[in-house]
Structures are given as structure tokens and as C-alpha cells.
mmCIF file of C-alpha atoms (C1' of nucleotides) in Angstrom:
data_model
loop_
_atom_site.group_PDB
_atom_site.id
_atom_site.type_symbol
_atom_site.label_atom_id
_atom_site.label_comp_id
_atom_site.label_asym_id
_atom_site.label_seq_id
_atom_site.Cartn_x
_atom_site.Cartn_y
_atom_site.Cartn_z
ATOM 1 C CA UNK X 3 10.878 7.083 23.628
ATOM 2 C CA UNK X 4 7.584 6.556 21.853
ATOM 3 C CA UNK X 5 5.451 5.944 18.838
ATOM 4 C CA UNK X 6 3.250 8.569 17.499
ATOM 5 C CA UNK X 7 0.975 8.890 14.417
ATOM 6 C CA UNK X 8 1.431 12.024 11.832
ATOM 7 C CA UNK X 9 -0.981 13.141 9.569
ATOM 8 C CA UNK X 10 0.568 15.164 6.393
ATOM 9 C CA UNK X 11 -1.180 17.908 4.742
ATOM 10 C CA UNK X 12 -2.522 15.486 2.132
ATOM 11 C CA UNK X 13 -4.369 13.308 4.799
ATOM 12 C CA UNK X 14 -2.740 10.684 4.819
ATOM 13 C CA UNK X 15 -0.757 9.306 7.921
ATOM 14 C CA UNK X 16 2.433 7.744 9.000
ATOM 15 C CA UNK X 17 3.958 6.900 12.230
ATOM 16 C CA UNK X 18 7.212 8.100 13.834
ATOM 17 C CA UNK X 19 9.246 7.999 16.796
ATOM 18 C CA UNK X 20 9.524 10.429 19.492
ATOM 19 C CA UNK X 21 12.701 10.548 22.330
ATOM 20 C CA UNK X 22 12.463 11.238 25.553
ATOM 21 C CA UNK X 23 11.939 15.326 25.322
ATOM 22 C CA UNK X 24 9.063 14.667 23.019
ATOM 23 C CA UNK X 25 11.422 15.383 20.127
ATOM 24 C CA UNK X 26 11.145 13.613 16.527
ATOM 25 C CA UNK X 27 14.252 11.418 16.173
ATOM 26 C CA UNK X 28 15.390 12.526 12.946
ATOM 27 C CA UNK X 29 17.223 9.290 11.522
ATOM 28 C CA UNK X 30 13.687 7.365 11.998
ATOM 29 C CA UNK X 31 11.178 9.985 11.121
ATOM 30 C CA UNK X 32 12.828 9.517 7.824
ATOM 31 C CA UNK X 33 13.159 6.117 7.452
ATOM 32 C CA UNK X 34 9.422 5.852 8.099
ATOM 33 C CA UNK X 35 8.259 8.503 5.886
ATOM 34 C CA UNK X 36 10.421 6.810 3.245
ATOM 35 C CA UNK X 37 8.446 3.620 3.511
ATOM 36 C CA UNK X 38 4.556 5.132 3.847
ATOM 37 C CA UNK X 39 5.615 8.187 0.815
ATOM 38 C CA UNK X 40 8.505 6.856 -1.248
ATOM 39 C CA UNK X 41 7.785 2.983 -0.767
ATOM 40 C CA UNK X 42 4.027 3.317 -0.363
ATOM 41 C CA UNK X 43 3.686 0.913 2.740
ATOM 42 C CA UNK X 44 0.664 0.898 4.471
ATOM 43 C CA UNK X 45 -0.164 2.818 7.778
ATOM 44 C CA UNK X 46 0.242 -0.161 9.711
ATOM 45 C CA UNK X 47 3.471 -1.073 8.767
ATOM 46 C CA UNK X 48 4.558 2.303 9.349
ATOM 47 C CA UNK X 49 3.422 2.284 13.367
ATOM 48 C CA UNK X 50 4.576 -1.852 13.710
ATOM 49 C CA UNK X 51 8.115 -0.486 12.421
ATOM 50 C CA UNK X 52 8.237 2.798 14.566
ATOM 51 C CA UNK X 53 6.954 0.407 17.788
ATOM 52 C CA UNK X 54 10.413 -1.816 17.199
ATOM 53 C CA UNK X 55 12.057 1.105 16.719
ATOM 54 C CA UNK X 56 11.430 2.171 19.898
ATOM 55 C CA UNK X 57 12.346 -0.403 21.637
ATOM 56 C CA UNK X 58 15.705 -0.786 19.871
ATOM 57 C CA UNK X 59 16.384 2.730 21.086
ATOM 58 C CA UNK X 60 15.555 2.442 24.378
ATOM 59 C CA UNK X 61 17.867 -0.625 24.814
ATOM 60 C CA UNK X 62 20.368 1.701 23.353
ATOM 61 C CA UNK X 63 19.737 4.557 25.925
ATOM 62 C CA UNK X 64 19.234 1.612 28.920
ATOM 63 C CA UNK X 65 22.704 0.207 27.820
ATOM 64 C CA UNK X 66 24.432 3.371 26.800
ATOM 65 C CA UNK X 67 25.085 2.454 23.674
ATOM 66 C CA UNK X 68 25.034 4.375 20.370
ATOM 67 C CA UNK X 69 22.170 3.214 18.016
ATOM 68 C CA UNK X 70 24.432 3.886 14.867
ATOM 69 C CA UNK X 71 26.853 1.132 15.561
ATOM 70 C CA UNK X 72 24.870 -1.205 18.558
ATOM 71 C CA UNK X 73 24.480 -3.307 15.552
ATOM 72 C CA UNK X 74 27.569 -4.994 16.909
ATOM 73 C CA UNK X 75 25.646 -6.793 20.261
ATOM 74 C CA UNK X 76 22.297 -7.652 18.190
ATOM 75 C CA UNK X 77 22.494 -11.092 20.036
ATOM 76 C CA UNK X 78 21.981 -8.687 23.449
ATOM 77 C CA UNK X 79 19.106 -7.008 21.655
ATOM 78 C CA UNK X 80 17.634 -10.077 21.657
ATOM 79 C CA UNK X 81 18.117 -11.665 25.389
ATOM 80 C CA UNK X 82 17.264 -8.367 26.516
ATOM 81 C CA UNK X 83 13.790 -8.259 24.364
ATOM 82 C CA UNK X 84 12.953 -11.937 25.606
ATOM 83 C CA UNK X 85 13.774 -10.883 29.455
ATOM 84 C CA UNK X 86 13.139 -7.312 29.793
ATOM 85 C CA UNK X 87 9.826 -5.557 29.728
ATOM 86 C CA UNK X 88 11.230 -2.311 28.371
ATOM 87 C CA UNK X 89 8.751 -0.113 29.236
ATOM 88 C CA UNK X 90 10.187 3.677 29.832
ATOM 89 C CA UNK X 91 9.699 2.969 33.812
ATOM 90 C CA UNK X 92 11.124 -0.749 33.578
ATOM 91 C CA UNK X 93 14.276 -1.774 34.948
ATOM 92 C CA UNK X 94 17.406 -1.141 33.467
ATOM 93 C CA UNK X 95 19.652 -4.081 33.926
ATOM 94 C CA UNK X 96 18.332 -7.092 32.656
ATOM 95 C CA UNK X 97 18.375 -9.760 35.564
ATOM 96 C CA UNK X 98 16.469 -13.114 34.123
ATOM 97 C CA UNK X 99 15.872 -14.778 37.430
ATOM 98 C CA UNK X 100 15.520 -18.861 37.093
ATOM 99 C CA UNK X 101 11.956 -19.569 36.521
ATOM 100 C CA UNK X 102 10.977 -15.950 35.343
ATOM 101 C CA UNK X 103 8.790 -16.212 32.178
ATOM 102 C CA UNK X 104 9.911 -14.154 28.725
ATOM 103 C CA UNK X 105 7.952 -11.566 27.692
ATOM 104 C CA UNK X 106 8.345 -11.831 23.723
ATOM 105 C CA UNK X 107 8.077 -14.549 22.080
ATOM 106 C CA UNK X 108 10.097 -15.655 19.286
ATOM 107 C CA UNK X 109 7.794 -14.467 16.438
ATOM 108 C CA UNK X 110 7.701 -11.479 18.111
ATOM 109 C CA UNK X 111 11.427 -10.672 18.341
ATOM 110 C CA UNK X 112 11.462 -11.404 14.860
ATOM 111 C CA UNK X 113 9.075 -8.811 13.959
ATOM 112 C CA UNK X 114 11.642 -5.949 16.046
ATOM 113 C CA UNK X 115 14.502 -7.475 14.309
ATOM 114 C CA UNK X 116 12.741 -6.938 10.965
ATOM 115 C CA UNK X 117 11.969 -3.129 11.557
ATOM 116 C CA UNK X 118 15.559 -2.337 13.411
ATOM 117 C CA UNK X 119 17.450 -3.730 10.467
ATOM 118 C CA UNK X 120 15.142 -1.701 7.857
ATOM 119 C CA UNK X 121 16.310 1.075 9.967
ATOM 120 C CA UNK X 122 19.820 0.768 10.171
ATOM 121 C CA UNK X 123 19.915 -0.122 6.707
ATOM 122 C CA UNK X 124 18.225 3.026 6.091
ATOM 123 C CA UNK X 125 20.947 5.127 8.210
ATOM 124 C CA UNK X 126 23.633 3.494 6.043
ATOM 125 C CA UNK X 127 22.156 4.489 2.990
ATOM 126 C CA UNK X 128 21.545 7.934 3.860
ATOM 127 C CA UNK X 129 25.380 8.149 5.463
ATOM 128 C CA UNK X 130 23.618 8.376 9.066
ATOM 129 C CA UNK X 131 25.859 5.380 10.218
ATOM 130 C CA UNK X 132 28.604 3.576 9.408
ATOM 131 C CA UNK X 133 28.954 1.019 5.872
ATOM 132 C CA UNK X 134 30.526 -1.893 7.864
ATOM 133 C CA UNK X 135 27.039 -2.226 9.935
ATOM 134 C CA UNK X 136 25.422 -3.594 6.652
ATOM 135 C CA UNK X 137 27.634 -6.938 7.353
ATOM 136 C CA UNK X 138 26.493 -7.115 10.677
ATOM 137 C CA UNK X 139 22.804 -7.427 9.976
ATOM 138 C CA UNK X 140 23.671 -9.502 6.700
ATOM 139 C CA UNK X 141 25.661 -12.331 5.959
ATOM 140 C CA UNK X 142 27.414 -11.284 2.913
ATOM 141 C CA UNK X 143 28.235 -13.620 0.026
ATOM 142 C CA UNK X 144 30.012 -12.355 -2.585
ATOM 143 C CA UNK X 145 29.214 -14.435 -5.956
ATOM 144 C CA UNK X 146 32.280 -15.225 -7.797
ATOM 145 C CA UNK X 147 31.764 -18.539 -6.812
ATOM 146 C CA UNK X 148 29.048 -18.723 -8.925
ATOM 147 C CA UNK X 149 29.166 -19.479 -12.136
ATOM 148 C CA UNK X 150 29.319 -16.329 -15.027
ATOM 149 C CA UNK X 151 25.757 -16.597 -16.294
ATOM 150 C CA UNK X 152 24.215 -16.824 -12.171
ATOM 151 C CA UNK X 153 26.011 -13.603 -11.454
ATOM 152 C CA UNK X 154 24.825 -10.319 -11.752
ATOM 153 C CA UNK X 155 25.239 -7.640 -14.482
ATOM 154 C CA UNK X 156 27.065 -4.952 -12.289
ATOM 155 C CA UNK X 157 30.601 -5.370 -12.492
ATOM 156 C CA UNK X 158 32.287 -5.391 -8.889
ATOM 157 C CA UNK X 159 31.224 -7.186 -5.510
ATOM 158 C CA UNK X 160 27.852 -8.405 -5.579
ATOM 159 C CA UNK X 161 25.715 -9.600 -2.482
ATOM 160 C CA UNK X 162 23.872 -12.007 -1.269
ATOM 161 C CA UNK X 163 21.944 -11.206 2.041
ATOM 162 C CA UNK X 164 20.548 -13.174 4.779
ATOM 163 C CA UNK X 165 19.557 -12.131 8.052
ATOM 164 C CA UNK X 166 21.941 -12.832 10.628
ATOM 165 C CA UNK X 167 19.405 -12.637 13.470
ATOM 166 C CA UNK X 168 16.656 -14.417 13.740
ATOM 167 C CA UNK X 169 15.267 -17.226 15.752
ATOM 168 C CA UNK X 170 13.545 -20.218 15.624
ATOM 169 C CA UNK X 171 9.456 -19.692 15.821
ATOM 170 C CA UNK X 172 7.625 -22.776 17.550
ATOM 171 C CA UNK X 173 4.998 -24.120 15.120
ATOM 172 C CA UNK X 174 1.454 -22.647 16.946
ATOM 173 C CA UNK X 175 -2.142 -24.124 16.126
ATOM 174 C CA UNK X 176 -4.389 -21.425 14.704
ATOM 175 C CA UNK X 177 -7.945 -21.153 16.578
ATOM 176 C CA UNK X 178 -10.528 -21.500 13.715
ATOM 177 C CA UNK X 179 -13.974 -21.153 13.535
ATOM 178 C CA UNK X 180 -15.981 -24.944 13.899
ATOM 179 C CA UNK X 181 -18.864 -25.398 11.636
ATOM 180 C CA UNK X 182 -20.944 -25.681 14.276
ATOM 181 C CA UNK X 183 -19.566 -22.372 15.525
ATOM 182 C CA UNK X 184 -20.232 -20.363 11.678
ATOM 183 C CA UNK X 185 -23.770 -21.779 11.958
ATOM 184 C CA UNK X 186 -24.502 -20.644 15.745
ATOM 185 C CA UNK X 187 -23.249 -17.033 14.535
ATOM 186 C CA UNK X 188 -25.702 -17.476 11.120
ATOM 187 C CA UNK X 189 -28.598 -18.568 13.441
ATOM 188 C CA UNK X 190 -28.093 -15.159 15.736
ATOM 189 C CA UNK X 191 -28.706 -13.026 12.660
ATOM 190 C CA UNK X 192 -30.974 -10.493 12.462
ATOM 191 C CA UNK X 193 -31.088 -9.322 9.402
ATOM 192 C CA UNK X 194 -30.604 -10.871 5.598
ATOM 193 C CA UNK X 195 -27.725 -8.865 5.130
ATOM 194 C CA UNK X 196 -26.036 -9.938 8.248
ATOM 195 C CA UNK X 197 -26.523 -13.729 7.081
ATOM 196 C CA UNK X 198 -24.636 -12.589 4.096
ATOM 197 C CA UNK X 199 -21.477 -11.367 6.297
ATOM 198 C CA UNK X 200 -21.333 -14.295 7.726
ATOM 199 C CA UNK X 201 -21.080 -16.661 4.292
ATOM 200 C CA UNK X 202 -18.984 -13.938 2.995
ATOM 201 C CA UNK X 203 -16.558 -14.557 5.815
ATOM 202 C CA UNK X 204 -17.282 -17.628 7.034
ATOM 203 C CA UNK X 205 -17.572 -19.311 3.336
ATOM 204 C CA UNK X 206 -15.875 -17.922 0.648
ATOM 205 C CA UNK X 207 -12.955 -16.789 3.180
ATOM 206 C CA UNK X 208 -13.332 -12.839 2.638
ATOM 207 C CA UNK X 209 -11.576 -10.756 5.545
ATOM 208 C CA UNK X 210 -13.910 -8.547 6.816
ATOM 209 C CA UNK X 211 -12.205 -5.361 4.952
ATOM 210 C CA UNK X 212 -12.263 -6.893 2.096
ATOM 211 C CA UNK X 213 -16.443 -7.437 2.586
ATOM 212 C CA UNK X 214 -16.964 -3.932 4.018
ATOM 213 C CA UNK X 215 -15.107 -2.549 0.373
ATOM 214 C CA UNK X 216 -17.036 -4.660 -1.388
ATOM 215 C CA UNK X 217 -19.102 -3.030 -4.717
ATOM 216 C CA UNK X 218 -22.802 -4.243 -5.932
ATOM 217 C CA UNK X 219 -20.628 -3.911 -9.747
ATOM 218 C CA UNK X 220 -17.840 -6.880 -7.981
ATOM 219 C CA UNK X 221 -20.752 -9.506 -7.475
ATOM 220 C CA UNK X 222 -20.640 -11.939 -10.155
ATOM 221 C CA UNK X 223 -23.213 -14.241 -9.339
ATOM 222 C CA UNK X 224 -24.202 -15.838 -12.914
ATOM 223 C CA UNK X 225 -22.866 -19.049 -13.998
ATOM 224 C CA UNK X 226 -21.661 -16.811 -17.120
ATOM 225 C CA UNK X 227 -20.546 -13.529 -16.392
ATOM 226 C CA UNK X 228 -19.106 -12.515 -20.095
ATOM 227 C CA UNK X 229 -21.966 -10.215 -20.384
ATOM 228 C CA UNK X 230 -20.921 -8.300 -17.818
ATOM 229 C CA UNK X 231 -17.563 -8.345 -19.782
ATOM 230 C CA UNK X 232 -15.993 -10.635 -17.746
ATOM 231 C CA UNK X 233 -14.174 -14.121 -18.621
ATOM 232 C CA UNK X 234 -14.008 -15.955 -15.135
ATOM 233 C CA UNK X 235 -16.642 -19.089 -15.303
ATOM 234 C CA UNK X 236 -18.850 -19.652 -12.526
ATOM 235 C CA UNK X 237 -20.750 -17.298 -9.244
ATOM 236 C CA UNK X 238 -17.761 -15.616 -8.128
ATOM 237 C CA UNK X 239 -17.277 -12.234 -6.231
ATOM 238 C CA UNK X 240 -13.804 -9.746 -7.310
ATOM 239 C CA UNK X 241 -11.826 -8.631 -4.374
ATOM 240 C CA UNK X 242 -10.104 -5.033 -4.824
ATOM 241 C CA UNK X 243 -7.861 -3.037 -2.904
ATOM 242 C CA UNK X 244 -9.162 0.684 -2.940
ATOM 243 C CA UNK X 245 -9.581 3.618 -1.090
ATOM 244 C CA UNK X 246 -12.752 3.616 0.160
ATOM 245 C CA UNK X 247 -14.504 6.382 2.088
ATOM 246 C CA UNK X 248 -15.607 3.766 5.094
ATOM 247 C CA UNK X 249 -11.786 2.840 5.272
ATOM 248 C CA UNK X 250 -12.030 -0.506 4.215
ATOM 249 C CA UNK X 251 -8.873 -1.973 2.925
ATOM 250 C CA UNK X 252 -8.231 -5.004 1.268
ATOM 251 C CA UNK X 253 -4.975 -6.290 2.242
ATOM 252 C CA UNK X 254 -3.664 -8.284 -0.900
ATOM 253 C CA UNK X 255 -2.122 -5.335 -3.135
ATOM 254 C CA UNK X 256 -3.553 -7.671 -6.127
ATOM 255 C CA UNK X 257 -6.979 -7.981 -7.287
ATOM 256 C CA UNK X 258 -8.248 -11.791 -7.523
ATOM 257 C CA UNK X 259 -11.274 -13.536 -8.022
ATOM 258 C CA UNK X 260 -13.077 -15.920 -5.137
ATOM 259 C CA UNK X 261 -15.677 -18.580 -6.065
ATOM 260 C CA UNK X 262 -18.998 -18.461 -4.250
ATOM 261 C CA UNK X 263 -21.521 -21.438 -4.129
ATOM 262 C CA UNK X 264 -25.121 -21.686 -3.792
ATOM 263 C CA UNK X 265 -25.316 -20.574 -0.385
ATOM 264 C CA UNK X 266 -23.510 -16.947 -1.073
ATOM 265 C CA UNK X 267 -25.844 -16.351 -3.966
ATOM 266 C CA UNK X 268 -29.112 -17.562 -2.430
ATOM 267 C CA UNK X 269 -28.145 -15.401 1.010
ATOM 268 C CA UNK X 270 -27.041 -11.926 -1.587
ATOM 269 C CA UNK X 271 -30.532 -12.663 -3.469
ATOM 270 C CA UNK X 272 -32.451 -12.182 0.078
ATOM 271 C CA UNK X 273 -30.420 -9.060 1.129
ATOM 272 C CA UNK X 274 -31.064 -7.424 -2.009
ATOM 273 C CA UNK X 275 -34.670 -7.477 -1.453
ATOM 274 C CA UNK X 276 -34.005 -6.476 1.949
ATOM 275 C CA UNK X 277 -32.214 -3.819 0.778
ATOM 276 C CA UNK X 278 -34.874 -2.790 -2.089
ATOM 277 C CA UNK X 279 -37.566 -2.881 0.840
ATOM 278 C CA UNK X 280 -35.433 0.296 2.506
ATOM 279 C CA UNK X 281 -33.662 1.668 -0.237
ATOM 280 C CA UNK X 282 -35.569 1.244 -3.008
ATOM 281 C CA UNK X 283 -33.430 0.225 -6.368
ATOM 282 C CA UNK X 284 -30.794 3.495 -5.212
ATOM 283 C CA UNK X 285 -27.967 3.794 -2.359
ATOM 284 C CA UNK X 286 -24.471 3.558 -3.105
ATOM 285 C CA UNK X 287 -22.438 0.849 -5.007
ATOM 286 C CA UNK X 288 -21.515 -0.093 -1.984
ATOM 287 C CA UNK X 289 -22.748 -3.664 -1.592
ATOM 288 C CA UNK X 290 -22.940 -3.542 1.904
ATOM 289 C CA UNK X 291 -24.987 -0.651 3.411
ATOM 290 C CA UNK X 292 -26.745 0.518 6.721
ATOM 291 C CA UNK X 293 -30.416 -0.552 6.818
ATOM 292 C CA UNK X 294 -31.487 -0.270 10.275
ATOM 293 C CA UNK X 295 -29.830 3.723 11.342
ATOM 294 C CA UNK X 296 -28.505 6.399 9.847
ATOM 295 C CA UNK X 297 -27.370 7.239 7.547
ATOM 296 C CA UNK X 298 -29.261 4.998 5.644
ATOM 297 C CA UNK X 299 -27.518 3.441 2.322
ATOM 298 C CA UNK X 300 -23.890 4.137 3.695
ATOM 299 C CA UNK X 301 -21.422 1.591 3.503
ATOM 300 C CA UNK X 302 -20.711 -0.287 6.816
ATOM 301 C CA UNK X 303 -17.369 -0.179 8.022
ATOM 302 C CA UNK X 304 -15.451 -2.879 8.917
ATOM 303 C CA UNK X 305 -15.554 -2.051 13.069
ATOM 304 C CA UNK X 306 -18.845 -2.834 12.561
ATOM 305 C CA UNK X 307 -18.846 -6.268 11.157
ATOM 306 C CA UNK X 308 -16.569 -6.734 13.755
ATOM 307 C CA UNK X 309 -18.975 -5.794 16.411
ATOM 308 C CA UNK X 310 -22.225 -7.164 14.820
ATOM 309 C CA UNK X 311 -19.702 -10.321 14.791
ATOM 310 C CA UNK X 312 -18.714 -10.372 18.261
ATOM 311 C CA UNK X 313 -22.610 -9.955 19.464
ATOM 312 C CA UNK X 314 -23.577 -12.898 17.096
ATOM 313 C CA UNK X 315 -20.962 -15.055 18.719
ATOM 314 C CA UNK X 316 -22.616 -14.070 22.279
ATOM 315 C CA UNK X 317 -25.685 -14.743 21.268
ATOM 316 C CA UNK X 318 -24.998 -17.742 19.399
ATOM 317 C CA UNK X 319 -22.958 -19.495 22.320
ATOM 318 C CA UNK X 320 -25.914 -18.648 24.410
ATOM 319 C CA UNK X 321 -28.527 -20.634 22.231
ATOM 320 C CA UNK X 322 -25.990 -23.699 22.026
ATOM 321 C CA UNK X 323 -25.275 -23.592 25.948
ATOM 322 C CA UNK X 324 -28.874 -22.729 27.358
ATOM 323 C "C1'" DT G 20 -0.009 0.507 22.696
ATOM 324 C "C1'" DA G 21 1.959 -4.038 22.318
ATOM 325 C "C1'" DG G 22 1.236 -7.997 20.298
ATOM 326 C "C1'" DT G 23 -0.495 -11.914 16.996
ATOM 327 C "C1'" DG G 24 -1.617 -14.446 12.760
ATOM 328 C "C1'" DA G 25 -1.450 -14.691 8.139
ATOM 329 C "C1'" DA G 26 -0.566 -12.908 3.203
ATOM 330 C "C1'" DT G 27 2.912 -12.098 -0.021
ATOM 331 C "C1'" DG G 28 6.808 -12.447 -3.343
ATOM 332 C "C1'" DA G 29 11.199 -14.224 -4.019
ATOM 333 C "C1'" DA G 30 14.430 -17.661 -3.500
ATOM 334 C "C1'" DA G 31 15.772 -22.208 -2.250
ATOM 335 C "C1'" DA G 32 14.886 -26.973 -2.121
ATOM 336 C "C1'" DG G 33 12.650 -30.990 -3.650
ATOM 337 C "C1'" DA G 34 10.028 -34.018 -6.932
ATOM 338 C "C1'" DC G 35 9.564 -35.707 -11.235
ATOM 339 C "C1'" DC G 36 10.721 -36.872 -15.796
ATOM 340 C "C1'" DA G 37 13.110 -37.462 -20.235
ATOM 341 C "C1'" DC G 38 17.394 -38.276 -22.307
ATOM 342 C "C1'" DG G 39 21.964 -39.843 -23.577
ATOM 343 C "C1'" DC Q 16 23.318 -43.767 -13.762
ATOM 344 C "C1'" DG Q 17 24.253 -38.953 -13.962
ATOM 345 C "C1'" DT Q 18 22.445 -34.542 -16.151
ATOM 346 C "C1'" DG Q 19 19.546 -31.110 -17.087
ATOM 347 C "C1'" DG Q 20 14.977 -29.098 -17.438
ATOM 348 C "C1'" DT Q 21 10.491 -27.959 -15.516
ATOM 349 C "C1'" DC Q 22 7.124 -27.897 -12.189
ATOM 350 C "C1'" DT Q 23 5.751 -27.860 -7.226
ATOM 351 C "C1'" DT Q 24 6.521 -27.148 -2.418
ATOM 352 C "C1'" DT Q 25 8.827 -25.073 1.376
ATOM 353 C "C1'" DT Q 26 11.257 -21.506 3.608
ATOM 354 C "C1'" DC Q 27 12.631 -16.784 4.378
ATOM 355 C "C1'" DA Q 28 11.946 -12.087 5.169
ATOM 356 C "C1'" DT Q 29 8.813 -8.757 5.005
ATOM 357 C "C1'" DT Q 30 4.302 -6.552 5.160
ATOM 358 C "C1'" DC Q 31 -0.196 -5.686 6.952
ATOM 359 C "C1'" DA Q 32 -4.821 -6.409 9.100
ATOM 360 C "C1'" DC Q 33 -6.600 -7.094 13.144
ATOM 361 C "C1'" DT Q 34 -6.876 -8.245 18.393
ATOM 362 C "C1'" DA Q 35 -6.138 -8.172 23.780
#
DNA sequence: TAGTGAATGAAAAGACCACG
DNA sequence: CGTGGTCTTTTCATTCACTA
């Protein structure tokens, strides 16, 4: 039982699940092309799904039980995806000694709990299992109790649904970046357009996707941008979800607007320069471009802010701790 | 590949206020 | 003092980028 990605003739991908004989399970293949093609989900959500698949499936085979209708022993699901490692090779009876550590966490569990139901609610739809395991992953409430302008148009039983399964997640601190931190990783710069990552991120709260996709046309750096055609007040860069050839991705599905201060623009005024000094006034819209190898006035993908990043916050740790 | 942290949109819950 | 309306905050369930 495993993941695997599929690229279609168009090019684009999806993930799916593959049993034991290396053979597409049919019930999930759909399910998951449904969401990437008919529900236009993203990549990723495709493989996180298929990856809980999996695991719900091989509890079913490790328990010999029949994924259409395990929905009945969820709450098992869910000891045995705290206890059990469920790799292919891992044991098959769940024994949680005292003192042995789980190996999800709650968050986690809810994530696999999330996909399996999208599944099985799939399978109902499409016949593929049977209509009473809808009220096992839902609490139904039926709304007559409401009152007649709250309910629904359809005539008939109407639902409300809420998970049945899901657990408490413990409230966990998020590691962020210091100040002092963001200005050890400015100092290790080594170029004018790597200072500008940094605000970019660091400052006006861009994910690094989002930066990489970034177009010299979204940078609206003038205190009045209506000449551009454009009614926002103030510097201020637009974020856009596209498909761009150095696959970066914004994640919000929405366009918005971020403010910049005085630090962004003075930081984009130096790389431009920079970026004259190589390019000259061409190169691509791209706002971000290589300057230093080839090929020259491509954009820079996100893997490499990421890397750039990670050998800033070497360096930069190294000059504070000497 | 398995896992984490956060964004997102909708719904629920709470705060606040005017009105009879 | 209850009632209803509106606005804000929180929670829920899902989605997705990104990391170890």
C-alpha cells in the first residue's frame, strides 16, 4: 500500500494510491482525481490525502476489515494511528506497552481523519459503499427543529454535519524568527537582491512562493499608484496566484494587496540597479531574477530562496557566535 | 515519504447597542 | 429587562505550502 504521483497527458499531476501488487486502487484513484480535475485542489492536497489513505487501508488489511464499511470502528482507527507505526513491515497487532511514546500526534490524526472521510464520502456518492456510512462519519441533524425561514429550500430531510472524529489538538508555540535573527540573515547577504528577499519575507510577511512569483508590473512602490491604474493608497506590492514557469505558487487562491514601508522600497531601489548593472533595462517581468549564473535574467525559484536562506542563517549565526 | 504549521471560508458564539 | 440587529471574534473542517 503506497502513495504515488501521476502525471496526465496535460502535465499536470495528481497523486494516487497503489495496493500491495502495485495495482491502482480504483475507489481512491478516483476520489483523488476528482479533487485535483473536477475540484481543482492543488497537487499537495492530492498526495497529503492519498498518504492518509494509505494508512486507512492498511489498518483495514492489518485488521481484516473491509474499507467500505470499517467506518464502523473509526475510534480503532485512531488508537491504532497514535500506537502503531504502520509501516508495510510494522507489526500487526497493536500492543501499546506502558510508557511507549505515540507516534502521531493529535493534529496529525486529524489530518488522516480529514482525507479518510473525503474518501468514504466519495465511495458513497459514487455507490462504492454503503449510504448508512455517511452517519457514521457525521453527526446528522435533521432541521425541523429549526424554525421555517432557517431551513433549507429542498423539501425532505436536510443535514447538518459535524465530524464525529476528531480530537483535541494541544495549543503548540510557533518558532519565529527574532529581530535579531532577520537582521543576522540581512547582514550575511551578498547581493542587493538577496537583502530584498529577506524584507520581502522577513517584513512585509511574503511566503517565499509568493516572492519567487512575484512580477516587476506587481511592485507598487509610489505613495500614489492611480497612474498605474490602481486605487490602493500607499508603497504596496500585489500578491497573485499564477502559474508560473519557475513553479512558484502563491497559496491564497485570492489576490490581495500587502503594504511595504521604507525599508522594502529603499532595498527594491538598490536591486534594480543591481539588476540594470547585469541586465541592462531587459530580462523578464519576473521581479526576481538570476544575476550571478545562468541563465541570466530567469526567475529564481523558490528552492532557491530557500537555500540562499538556509546559508544566510549559517552564516549569520556564525558572525553573532564568533 | 511522513509530518508540521498556517491559511482559508463558513458557521457558531460572543460583544455591543438601540429600542420598546 | 428582554429582544432583535449588526458587527467582531472564535472555532471547525479543510486545504496547501513547506520541512525533517
Amino acid at each position: 500500500m503506497q502513495a504515488l504521483p501521476v502525471r496526465v497527458p496535460s502535465g499536470s499531476t495528481y497523486w494516487t494510491v497503489l495496493d500491495d501488487e502495485l495495482r491502482v486502487v480504483a475507489e481512491a484513484d478516483a476520489f483523488l482525481r476528482e479533487l485535483r480535475f473536477g475540484r481543482s485542489r492543488a497537487v499537495e492536497t492530492t498526495k497529503s490525502y492519498a498518504g492518509g489513505i494509505v494508512l486507512y487501508l492498511r489498518w483495514c488489511r492489518d485488521t481484516r476489515r473491509e474499507w467500505r464499511t470499517a467506518a464502523r470502528d473509526l475510534g480503532l482507527f485512531m488508537l491504532w494511528l497514535k500506537w502503531n507505526p504502520g509501516g508495510d513491515e510494522s507489526v500487526r497487532v497493536v500492543v501499546p506497552g506502558p510508557g511507549s511514546k505515540q507516534v502521531r500526534r493529535e493534529s496529525r490524526i486529524n489530518k488522516v481523519l480529514t482525507s479518510v472521510r473525503g474518501f468514504l464520502v466519495h465511495a458513497v456518492i459514487s455507490k462504492k459503499a454503503p449510504a448508512w456510512v455517511m452517519e457514521l462519519l457525521y453527526e446528522l441533524g435533521d432541521d425541523r427543529d429549526l424554525p421555517a425561514q432557517a431551513r433549507g429550500e429542498s423539501e425532505g430531510m436536510r443535514y447538518r454535519l459535524r465530524a464525529r472524529h476528531r480530537l483535541q489538538e494541544p495549543e503548540t508555540a510557533v518558532d519565529r524568527a527574532s529581530d535579531q535573527e532577520i537582521v543576522a540573515m540581512f547582514g550575511a547577504c551578498r547581493s542587493a537582491r538577496d537583502r530584498l528577499i529577506v524584507l520581502l519575507l522577513g517584513r512585509a510577511g511574503l511566503r517565499r512562493g509568493q516572492a519567487a512569483g512575484l512580477r516587476r508590473s506587481d511592485m507598487h512602490l509610489l505613495m500614489d499608484s492611480r497612474a498605474l491604474g490602481c486605487a490602493v493608497e500607499g508603497a504596496h506590492v500585489h500578491v497573485v496566484r499564477r502559474e508560473n514557469p519557475n513553479r512558484a505558487y502563491s497559496k491564497s487562491r485570492k489576490a490581495f494587496v500587502l503594504p511595504v514601508d521604507f525599508l522594502v522600497v529603499q532595498a527594491l531601489d538598490l536591486y534594480m540597479m543591481e539588476r540594470h548593472d547585469v541586465l541592462g533595462s531587459g530580462g523578464s517581468d519576473f521581479l526576481l531574477v538570476n544575476l550571478f549564473r545562468q541563465p541570466l535574467g530567469s526567475p529564481v525559484t523558490p528552492e532557491a530562496c530557500r537555500s540562499e536562506a538556509d546559508r544566510q542563517a549559517c552564516d549569520g549565526a556564525a558572525s553573532t557566535h564568533p
